[in-house]
mmCIF file of C-alpha atoms in Angstrom:
data_model
loop_
_atom_site.group_PDB
_atom_site.id
_atom_site.type_symbol
_atom_site.label_atom_id
_atom_site.label_comp_id
_atom_site.label_asym_id
_atom_site.label_seq_id
_atom_site.Cartn_x
_atom_site.Cartn_y
_atom_site.Cartn_z
ATOM 1 C CA MET A 706 0.000 0.000 0.000
ATOM 2 C CA ALA A 707 1.445 3.339 -1.040
ATOM 3 C CA ARG A 708 0.036 6.843 -1.289
ATOM 4 C CA ILE A 709 0.983 10.483 -1.749
ATOM 5 C CA TYR A 710 -0.314 13.355 0.313
ATOM 6 C CA GLN A 711 0.209 17.108 0.649
ATOM 7 C CA ILE A 712 1.103 19.182 3.709
ATOM 8 C CA ASP A 713 1.022 22.963 3.859
ATOM 9 C CA GLY A 714 4.010 24.556 5.550
ATOM 10 C CA LYS A 715 5.653 27.937 6.035
ATOM 11 C CA LYS A 716 7.488 27.522 2.739
ATOM 12 C CA GLY A 717 4.380 26.372 0.904
ATOM 13 C CA ALA A 718 2.753 23.033 0.191
ATOM 14 C CA ARG A 719 4.934 19.935 -0.091
ATOM 15 C CA TRP A 720 4.105 16.466 -1.443
ATOM 16 C CA TYR A 721 5.053 13.353 0.498
ATOM 17 C CA LEU A 722 5.253 9.644 -0.370
ATOM 18 C CA ASP A 723 4.033 7.134 2.234
ATOM 19 C CA TYR A 724 4.427 3.332 1.969
ATOM 20 C CA GLN A 725 5.253 0.191 3.978
ATOM 21 C CA VAL A 726 8.013 -2.313 3.259
ATOM 22 C CA GLU A 727 9.175 -5.295 5.349
ATOM 23 C CA GLY A 728 6.789 -4.256 8.120
ATOM 24 C CA ARG A 729 8.248 -0.752 8.379
ATOM 25 C CA ARG A 730 6.590 2.517 7.404
ATOM 26 C CA VAL A 731 8.532 4.817 5.111
ATOM 27 C CA ARG A 732 7.693 8.501 4.499
ATOM 28 C CA LYS A 733 9.667 10.626 2.036
ATOM 29 C CA ARG A 734 9.348 14.274 1.080
ATOM 30 C CA ILE A 735 9.090 14.641 -2.696
ATOM 31 C CA GLY A 736 8.729 18.381 -3.314
ATOM 32 C CA THR A 737 6.230 20.911 -4.612
ATOM 33 C CA SER A 738 5.316 19.158 -7.859
ATOM 34 C CA LYS A 739 2.279 16.875 -7.787
ATOM 35 C CA ARG A 740 3.367 15.365 -11.108
ATOM 36 C CA ILE A 741 6.745 14.279 -9.691
ATOM 37 C CA ALA A 742 4.994 12.903 -6.611
ATOM 38 C CA GLU A 743 2.714 10.827 -8.857
ATOM 39 C CA LEU A 744 5.739 9.484 -10.755
ATOM 40 C CA ALA A 745 7.444 8.587 -7.456
ATOM 41 C CA LEU A 746 4.264 6.787 -6.341
ATOM 42 C CA ALA A 747 4.093 4.795 -9.579
ATOM 43 C CA ASP A 748 7.777 3.862 -9.256
ATOM 44 C CA ILE A 749 7.482 2.604 -5.674
ATOM 45 C CA GLN A 750 4.319 0.646 -6.501
ATOM 46 C CA VAL A 751 6.224 -1.241 -9.202
ATOM 47 C CA LYS A 752 9.157 -1.891 -6.831
ATOM 48 C CA LEU A 753 6.825 -3.103 -4.104
ATOM 49 C CA GLU A 754 5.126 -5.471 -6.538
ATOM 50 C CA ARG A 755 8.484 -6.865 -7.628
ATOM 51 C CA LYS A 756 9.756 -6.979 -4.044
ATOM 52 C CA GLU A 757 12.597 -4.632 -5.004
ATOM 53 C CA ALA A 758 11.917 -1.993 -2.368
ATOM 54 C CA GLY A 759 13.642 -3.657 0.582
ATOM 55 C CA PHE A 760 16.145 -1.897 2.779
ATOM 56 C CA ALA A 761 19.754 -1.963 1.719
ATOM 57 C CA VAL A 762 21.594 -4.989 3.048
ATOM 58 C CA LYS A 763 24.942 -4.770 4.804
ATOM 59 C CA ASP A 764 27.375 -6.752 2.695
ATOM 60 C CA ARG A 765 29.778 -8.880 4.725
ATOM 61 C CA ALA A 766 33.189 -10.397 4.232
ATOM 62 C CA LEU A 767 32.662 -14.011 3.154
ATOM 63 C CA ALA A 768 35.254 -15.486 5.540
ATOM 64 C CA ALA A 769 33.840 -13.593 8.535
ATOM 65 C CA PHE A 770 30.300 -14.646 7.737
ATOM 66 C CA ILE A 771 31.307 -18.302 7.390
ATOM 67 C CA GLU A 772 32.871 -18.132 10.862
ATOM 68 C CA GLU A 773 29.631 -16.656 12.219
ATOM 69 C CA TYR A 774 27.540 -19.313 10.494
ATOM 70 C CA LEU A 775 29.718 -22.107 11.880
ATOM 71 C CA ARG A 776 29.309 -20.719 15.394
ATOM 72 C CA TYR A 777 25.558 -20.855 14.813
ATOM 73 C CA ALA A 778 25.832 -24.425 13.459
ATOM 74 C CA GLU A 779 27.901 -25.577 16.429
ATOM 75 C CA ALA A 780 25.323 -24.194 18.848
ATOM 76 C CA ASN A 781 22.238 -25.447 17.007
ATOM 77 C CA LYS A 782 23.160 -28.653 15.182
ATOM 78 C CA ALA A 783 24.200 -32.152 16.154
ATOM 79 C CA LYS A 784 27.952 -32.656 16.443
ATOM 80 C CA LYS A 785 28.232 -34.713 13.246
ATOM 81 C CA SER A 786 26.163 -32.206 11.271
ATOM 82 C CA TYR A 787 28.375 -29.385 12.494
ATOM 83 C CA GLU A 788 31.552 -31.298 11.596
ATOM 84 C CA ARG A 789 30.111 -31.975 8.130
ATOM 85 C CA ASP A 790 29.389 -28.241 7.726
ATOM 86 C CA VAL A 791 32.989 -27.412 8.676
ATOM 87 C CA LEU A 792 34.356 -29.813 6.047
ATOM 88 C CA THR A 793 31.918 -28.618 3.376
ATOM 89 C CA LEU A 794 32.724 -24.952 3.892
ATOM 90 C CA LYS A 795 36.439 -25.758 3.873
ATOM 91 C CA HIS A 796 36.010 -27.244 0.364
ATOM 92 C CA PHE A 797 33.839 -24.276 -0.576
ATOM 93 C CA THR A 798 36.229 -21.524 0.507
ATOM 94 C CA GLY A 799 39.152 -23.388 -1.037
ATOM 95 C CA PHE A 800 37.546 -23.005 -4.454
ATOM 96 C CA ILE A 801 35.352 -19.898 -4.425
ATOM 97 C CA GLU A 802 37.273 -16.721 -5.186
ATOM 98 C CA ALA A 803 35.188 -14.102 -3.409
ATOM 99 C CA ASP A 804 35.946 -11.630 -0.667
ATOM 100 C CA LYS A 805 32.338 -10.562 -0.065
ATOM 101 C CA LEU A 806 29.104 -12.484 0.272
ATOM 102 C CA SER A 807 27.630 -10.522 -2.621
ATOM 103 C CA ALA A 808 30.469 -11.709 -4.886
ATOM 104 C CA VAL A 809 29.242 -15.316 -4.688
ATOM 105 C CA THR A 810 27.002 -15.871 -7.708
ATOM 106 C CA ALA A 811 24.983 -18.776 -9.062
ATOM 107 C CA THR A 812 27.560 -19.084 -11.859
ATOM 108 C CA LYS A 813 30.380 -19.519 -9.330
ATOM 109 C CA LEU A 814 28.337 -22.075 -7.418
ATOM 110 C CA GLU A 815 27.743 -24.056 -10.622
ATOM 111 C CA ALA A 816 31.492 -23.951 -11.229
ATOM 112 C CA TYR A 817 32.050 -25.236 -7.679
ATOM 113 C CA LYS A 818 29.597 -28.065 -8.336
ATOM 114 C CA ALA A 819 31.464 -29.031 -11.524
ATOM 115 C CA HIS A 820 34.819 -28.812 -9.712
ATOM 116 C CA ARG A 821 33.676 -31.159 -6.944
ATOM 117 C CA ARG A 822 32.292 -33.662 -9.461
ATOM 118 C CA GLU A 823 35.557 -33.604 -11.424
ATOM 119 C CA ASN A 824 37.422 -34.337 -8.187
ATOM 120 C CA GLY A 825 35.387 -37.428 -7.409
ATOM 121 C CA ALA A 826 32.581 -36.192 -5.144
ATOM 122 C CA LYS A 827 29.611 -38.547 -5.413
ATOM 123 C CA PRO A 828 26.133 -37.103 -6.121
ATOM 124 C CA ALA A 829 24.910 -37.808 -2.574
ATOM 125 C CA THR A 830 27.999 -36.145 -1.055
ATOM 126 C CA LEU A 831 27.736 -33.103 -3.298
ATOM 127 C CA ASN A 832 24.001 -32.761 -2.627
ATOM 128 C CA ARG A 833 24.685 -32.681 1.112
ATOM 129 C CA GLU A 834 27.297 -29.988 0.502
ATOM 130 C CA LEU A 835 24.798 -27.961 -1.540
ATOM 131 C CA ASN A 836 22.296 -28.261 1.302
ATOM 132 C CA THR A 837 24.855 -26.733 3.674
ATOM 133 C CA ILE A 838 25.745 -23.927 1.269
ATOM 134 C CA LYS A 839 22.084 -23.106 0.599
ATOM 135 C CA ALA A 840 21.335 -23.116 4.325
ATOM 136 C CA MET A 841 24.224 -20.741 4.973
ATOM 137 C CA PHE A 842 23.057 -18.270 2.330
ATOM 138 C CA ASN A 843 19.482 -18.525 3.608
ATOM 139 C CA LYS A 844 20.827 -17.363 6.968
ATOM 140 C CA ALA A 845 22.710 -14.551 5.221
ATOM 141 C CA VAL A 846 19.394 -13.345 3.792
ATOM 142 C CA ALA A 847 17.573 -13.790 7.114
ATOM 143 C CA TRP A 848 20.312 -11.894 8.974
ATOM 144 C CA GLY A 849 20.259 -8.985 6.523
ATOM 145 C CA ALA A 850 23.652 -9.644 4.920
ATOM 146 C CA LEU A 851 22.252 -10.525 1.468
ATOM 147 C CA ALA A 852 19.192 -9.497 -0.510
ATOM 148 C CA ASP A 853 18.821 -12.885 -2.197
ATOM 149 C CA ASN A 854 20.218 -16.422 -1.981
ATOM 150 C CA PRO A 855 22.573 -17.054 -4.932
ATOM 151 C CA ALA A 856 22.221 -20.814 -4.429
ATOM 152 C CA LYS A 857 18.446 -20.959 -4.867
ATOM 153 C CA THR A 858 18.666 -21.744 -8.600
ATOM 154 C CA VAL A 859 21.485 -24.284 -8.226
ATOM 155 C CA LYS A 860 19.949 -27.708 -8.713
ATOM 156 C CA LYS A 861 21.011 -30.870 -6.952
ATOM 157 C CA LEU A 862 22.334 -33.858 -8.860
ATOM 158 C CA ARG A 863 20.147 -36.832 -9.582
ATOM 159 C CA GLU A 864 21.144 -39.627 -7.237
ATOM 160 C CA PRO A 865 21.024 -43.292 -8.259
ATOM 161 C CA ARG A 866 18.292 -45.220 -6.489
ATOM 162 C CA ARG A 867 19.722 -46.634 -3.289
ATOM 163 C CA GLN A 868 19.728 -50.381 -2.886
ATOM 164 C CA ILE A 869 18.475 -51.153 0.597
ATOM 165 C CA ARG A 870 20.265 -53.977 2.339
ATOM 166 C CA TYR A 871 18.122 -55.596 4.981
ATOM 167 C CA LEU A 872 18.389 -58.899 6.794
ATOM 168 C CA SER A 873 16.089 -61.727 5.886
ATOM 169 C CA LYS A 874 14.314 -63.289 8.838
ATOM 170 C CA GLU A 875 16.624 -66.274 8.503
ATOM 171 C CA GLU A 876 19.706 -64.001 8.668
ATOM 172 C CA ALA A 877 18.281 -62.176 11.683
ATOM 173 C CA ARG A 878 17.680 -65.462 13.501
ATOM 174 C CA THR A 879 21.219 -66.624 12.599
ATOM 175 C CA LEU A 880 22.702 -63.462 14.126
ATOM 176 C CA LEU A 881 20.633 -63.698 17.285
ATOM 177 C CA LEU A 882 21.646 -67.325 17.781
ATOM 178 C CA ALA A 883 25.324 -66.497 17.228
ATOM 179 C CA ALA A 884 25.418 -63.354 19.376
ATOM 180 C CA ASP A 885 26.695 -63.516 22.932
ATOM 181 C CA GLY A 886 24.769 -62.291 25.960
ATOM 182 C CA HIS A 887 26.102 -58.769 25.466
ATOM 183 C CA MET A 888 25.304 -58.275 21.766
ATOM 184 C CA LYS A 889 22.064 -60.268 21.515
ATOM 185 C CA PRO A 890 19.772 -57.817 23.385
ATOM 186 C CA ILE A 891 21.314 -54.885 21.487
ATOM 187 C CA ILE A 892 20.721 -56.509 18.092
ATOM 188 C CA GLU A 893 17.196 -57.563 19.016
ATOM 189 C CA THR A 894 16.333 -54.066 20.253
ATOM 190 C CA PHE A 895 17.556 -52.584 16.967
ATOM 191 C CA LEU A 896 15.419 -55.063 15.014
ATOM 192 C CA LEU A 897 12.301 -54.345 17.113
ATOM 193 C CA THR A 898 12.586 -50.535 17.199
ATOM 194 C CA GLY A 899 14.491 -49.291 14.145
ATOM 195 C CA LEU A 900 16.550 -47.021 16.390
ATOM 196 C CA ARG A 901 19.582 -45.227 15.021
ATOM 197 C CA ARG A 902 22.898 -46.220 16.590
ATOM 198 C CA GLY A 903 23.166 -43.012 18.637
ATOM 199 C CA GLU A 904 19.569 -43.346 19.799
ATOM 200 C CA LEU A 905 20.151 -46.834 21.173
ATOM 201 C CA ILE A 906 23.418 -45.836 22.843
ATOM 202 C CA HIS A 907 21.706 -42.908 24.600
ATOM 203 C CA LEU A 908 18.572 -44.853 25.570
ATOM 204 C CA THR A 909 17.964 -44.549 29.313
ATOM 205 C CA TRP A 910 15.625 -46.359 31.675
ATOM 206 C CA ALA A 911 13.696 -43.099 32.026
ATOM 207 C CA ASP A 912 12.856 -43.387 28.300
ATOM 208 C CA ILE A 913 10.995 -46.661 28.844
ATOM 209 C CA ASP A 914 7.411 -46.661 30.054
ATOM 210 C CA PHE A 915 6.695 -50.288 30.963
ATOM 211 C CA LYS A 916 3.144 -49.497 32.102
ATOM 212 C CA ASN A 917 2.057 -48.117 28.730
ATOM 213 C CA LYS A 918 4.663 -50.095 26.788
ATOM 214 C CA ILE A 919 6.154 -47.030 25.112
ATOM 215 C CA LEU A 920 9.814 -46.397 24.310
ATOM 216 C CA SER A 921 10.689 -42.713 23.834
ATOM 217 C CA VAL A 922 13.513 -41.220 21.830
ATOM 218 C CA GLN A 923 14.257 -37.841 23.389
ATOM 219 C CA GLY A 924 17.166 -35.524 24.094
ATOM 220 C CA LYS A 925 19.110 -35.495 27.306
ATOM 221 C CA GLY A 926 22.169 -33.576 28.488
ATOM 222 C CA ASP A 927 24.399 -32.655 25.571
ATOM 223 C CA TRP A 928 22.876 -35.243 23.226
ATOM 224 C CA GLN A 929 19.889 -34.673 20.957
ATOM 225 C CA PRO A 930 18.222 -37.011 18.446
ATOM 226 C CA LYS A 931 18.349 -36.124 14.765
ATOM 227 C CA ASP A 932 16.338 -32.979 13.926
ATOM 228 C CA TYR A 933 15.783 -32.584 17.702
ATOM 229 C CA GLU A 934 12.540 -34.529 17.320
ATOM 230 C CA THR A 935 11.085 -36.573 20.172
ATOM 231 C CA ARG A 936 9.220 -39.685 19.076
ATOM 232 C CA HIS A 937 7.446 -42.523 20.851
ATOM 233 C CA ILE A 938 7.658 -46.144 19.731
ATOM 234 C CA PRO A 939 5.123 -48.711 20.975
ATOM 235 C CA MET A 940 6.894 -51.773 22.323
ATOM 236 C CA THR A 941 6.071 -55.241 21.071
ATOM 237 C CA PRO A 942 5.421 -57.866 23.770
ATOM 238 C CA ARG A 943 8.826 -59.391 22.971
ATOM 239 C CA LEU A 944 10.633 -56.039 23.331
ATOM 240 C CA ALA A 945 8.874 -55.296 26.615
ATOM 241 C CA GLU A 946 9.886 -58.736 27.913
ATOM 242 C CA LEU A 947 13.486 -58.290 26.741
ATOM 243 C CA LEU A 948 13.890 -54.913 28.434
ATOM 244 C CA MET A 949 12.056 -55.961 31.564
ATOM 245 C CA ASN A 950 14.549 -58.790 32.036
ATOM 246 C CA HIS A 951 17.595 -56.794 30.965
ATOM 247 C CA PRO A 952 19.971 -56.172 33.896
ATOM 248 C CA ARG A 953 20.107 -52.643 35.272
ATOM 249 C CA GLY A 954 23.559 -51.365 36.051
ATOM 250 C CA ASP A 955 24.568 -48.489 38.288
ATOM 251 C CA GLY A 956 24.004 -45.847 35.587
ATOM 252 C CA SER A 957 20.953 -44.608 33.729
ATOM 253 C CA PHE A 958 21.768 -46.066 30.298
ATOM 254 C CA VAL A 959 19.949 -49.236 29.240
ATOM 255 C CA PHE A 960 22.888 -50.578 27.227
ATOM 256 C CA VAL A 961 26.502 -50.346 28.371
ATOM 257 C CA ASN A 962 29.737 -51.953 27.197
ATOM 258 C CA ARG A 963 31.258 -55.077 28.675
ATOM 259 C CA GLN A 964 32.990 -52.977 31.327
ATOM 260 C CA GLY A 965 29.718 -51.368 32.393
ATOM 261 C CA GLN A 966 30.570 -48.013 30.801
ATOM 262 C CA SER A 967 28.950 -45.938 28.058
ATOM 263 C CA VAL A 968 28.945 -47.675 24.701
ATOM 264 C CA ASP A 969 31.459 -46.382 22.161
ATOM 265 C CA PRO A 970 29.625 -46.194 18.802
ATOM 266 C CA ASP A 971 32.670 -47.225 16.767
ATOM 267 C CA VAL A 972 33.369 -50.201 19.015
ATOM 268 C CA LEU A 973 29.716 -51.273 18.746
ATOM 269 C CA SER A 974 29.853 -51.118 14.942
ATOM 270 C CA HIS A 975 33.152 -53.035 14.925
ATOM 271 C CA ASP A 976 31.784 -55.778 17.177
ATOM 272 C CA PHE A 977 28.732 -56.129 14.943
ATOM 273 C CA LEU A 978 30.855 -56.391 11.786
ATOM 274 C CA LYS A 979 32.959 -59.139 13.381
ATOM 275 C CA LEU A 980 29.781 -61.043 14.185
ATOM 276 C CA VAL A 981 28.260 -60.840 10.683
ATOM 277 C CA ARG A 982 31.551 -61.758 9.030
ATOM 278 C CA ARG A 983 31.922 -64.740 11.327
ATOM 279 C CA ARG A 984 28.481 -65.936 10.251
ATOM 280 C CA GLY A 985 29.144 -65.291 6.548
ATOM 281 C CA ILE A 986 26.538 -62.541 6.209
ATOM 282 C CA LYS A 987 27.703 -60.092 3.548
ATOM 283 C CA GLY A 988 27.012 -56.402 2.984
ATOM 284 C CA ALA A 989 25.568 -55.745 6.436
ATOM 285 C CA SER A 990 26.443 -52.979 8.875
ATOM 286 C CA ILE A 991 24.801 -51.991 12.121
ATOM 287 C CA HIS A 992 22.569 -49.575 10.160
ATOM 288 C CA THR A 993 21.276 -52.628 8.275
ATOM 289 C CA LEU A 994 19.313 -53.489 11.432
ATOM 290 C CA ARG A 995 17.342 -50.229 11.082
ATOM 291 C CA HIS A 996 16.687 -51.015 7.419
ATOM 292 C CA SER A 997 15.578 -54.502 8.444
ATOM 293 C CA PHE A 998 13.037 -53.099 10.914
ATOM 294 C CA ALA A 999 11.554 -50.778 8.285
ATOM 295 C CA SER A 1000 11.651 -53.285 5.438
ATOM 296 C CA HIS A 1001 9.853 -56.037 7.322
ATOM 297 C CA LEU A 1002 7.276 -53.555 8.592
ATOM 298 C CA VAL A 1003 6.477 -52.516 5.012
ATOM 299 C CA MET A 1004 6.391 -56.123 3.818
ATOM 300 C CA SER A 1005 3.967 -56.954 6.616
ATOM 301 C CA GLY A 1006 1.550 -54.298 5.321
ATOM 302 C CA ALA A 1007 2.447 -51.168 7.313
ATOM 303 C CA ASP A 1008 1.838 -47.955 5.369
ATOM 304 C CA LEU A 1009 4.732 -45.616 4.629
ATOM 305 C CA TYR A 1010 3.388 -42.795 6.795
ATOM 306 C CA THR A 1011 3.401 -45.090 9.846
ATOM 307 C CA VAL A 1012 6.931 -46.282 9.054
ATOM 308 C CA GLN A 1013 8.032 -42.659 8.638
ATOM 309 C CA LYS A 1014 6.797 -41.771 12.112
ATOM 310 C CA LEU A 1015 8.369 -44.830 13.724
ATOM 311 C CA LEU A 1016 11.746 -44.164 12.076
ATOM 312 C CA GLY A 1017 11.681 -40.433 12.788
ATOM 313 C CA HIS A 1018 12.135 -39.382 9.153
ATOM 314 C CA SER A 1019 11.448 -35.674 8.662
ATOM 315 C CA SER A 1020 10.337 -36.288 5.067
ATOM 316 C CA ILE A 1021 8.240 -39.061 3.559
ATOM 317 C CA LYS A 1022 10.663 -39.015 0.610
ATOM 318 C CA THR A 1023 13.280 -40.667 2.797
ATOM 319 C CA THR A 1024 10.846 -43.410 3.761
ATOM 320 C CA GLU A 1025 9.922 -44.038 0.115
ATOM 321 C CA ILE A 1026 13.144 -46.012 -0.351
ATOM 322 C CA TYR A 1027 11.161 -48.901 1.151
ATOM 323 C CA ALA A 1028 8.110 -48.453 -1.103
ATOM 324 C CA HIS A 1029 9.215 -51.069 -3.639
ATOM 325 C CA LEU A 1030 8.872 -53.722 -0.923
ATOM 326 C CA ALA A 1031 5.123 -53.140 -0.920
ATOM 327 C CA PRO A 1032 4.200 -52.950 -4.628
ATOM 328 C CA ASP A 1033 0.492 -53.317 -3.865
ATOM 329 C CA TYR A 1034 0.207 -50.612 -1.225
ATOM 330 C CA LEU A 1035 -1.307 -48.035 -3.613
ATOM 331 C CA LYS A 1036 -3.776 -50.588 -4.929
ATOM 332 C CA ALA A 1037 -4.677 -51.642 -1.385
ATOM 333 C CA ALA A 1038 -5.243 -48.032 -0.400
ATOM 334 C CA MET A 1039 -7.598 -47.466 -3.343
ATOM 335 C CA GLN A 1040 -9.603 -50.565 -2.411
ATOM 336 C CA ARG A 1041 -10.495 -48.879 0.895
ATOM 337 C CA LEU A 1042 -11.945 -45.799 -0.855
ATOM 338 C CA THR A 1043 -15.759 -45.659 -0.596
ATOM 339 C CA PHE A 1044 -18.439 -42.962 -0.635
#
């Protein structure tokens, strides 16, 4: 909304322009000519329509802004996400020749994308890097350091369809039979919950509601689940029995290492790999247990939305990697449609 108006003063009548932009009211004195005031009104109306009337941004040195963004990332993201941002922006600044934020253009970002591909970066890796770069420039816009995000037109690479490795029920039974008393309850809990490795390691007795048979994934201390989302997983009768009979140590964590201390994630993954190799099971990692949970749920008839919520995926697109395991789910859904 913009308008012109006239005010009489000691030096005669003056025309003024009045409009709002970005929630702020702007009033400018134009002069004595109504015609010029009308031209100024028409000009600002066009700029407002095109969203070109914003306040001037304060351009920043690129290196200084990256440092500020990384401080934000360290305070607001999971440790691994922050470390990935640090590595990405190290690659980025090593290639981009720009002193100021405003000097980074879509053309330079496309050149960076080509450079990373030529140096062996896989599509999935490069797409994660582009996510970080786009997020950083979004913050630059939000913090008033840029008028527009130069990365918004830079498209991600098409990624090859991921092949999901999951354990057959026979393989799962083989592992459970071969596992010792320490690894067996860990493997079975993974298979019955679909927890991520960090979620299982940080599972505490306070997260388990035996009365209502609910297991909760929630932050505690300096650890937070992915995307900081709390979720609640109903326990199967077998899982409730397993946890009810699982020994409680002196600490609050459900699962500890053989010395009764916090589980080291790398040691846990290593112990699992030794077990699967010993049993001749190929292509499996500890994350395969999460895939196995989701895959068998889908094959048993669970819809993708339910699986998404149980896994804690922020987007249904991530869960769709399991869709091929239920080729009739769309047909089954349509069969339930009645009026």
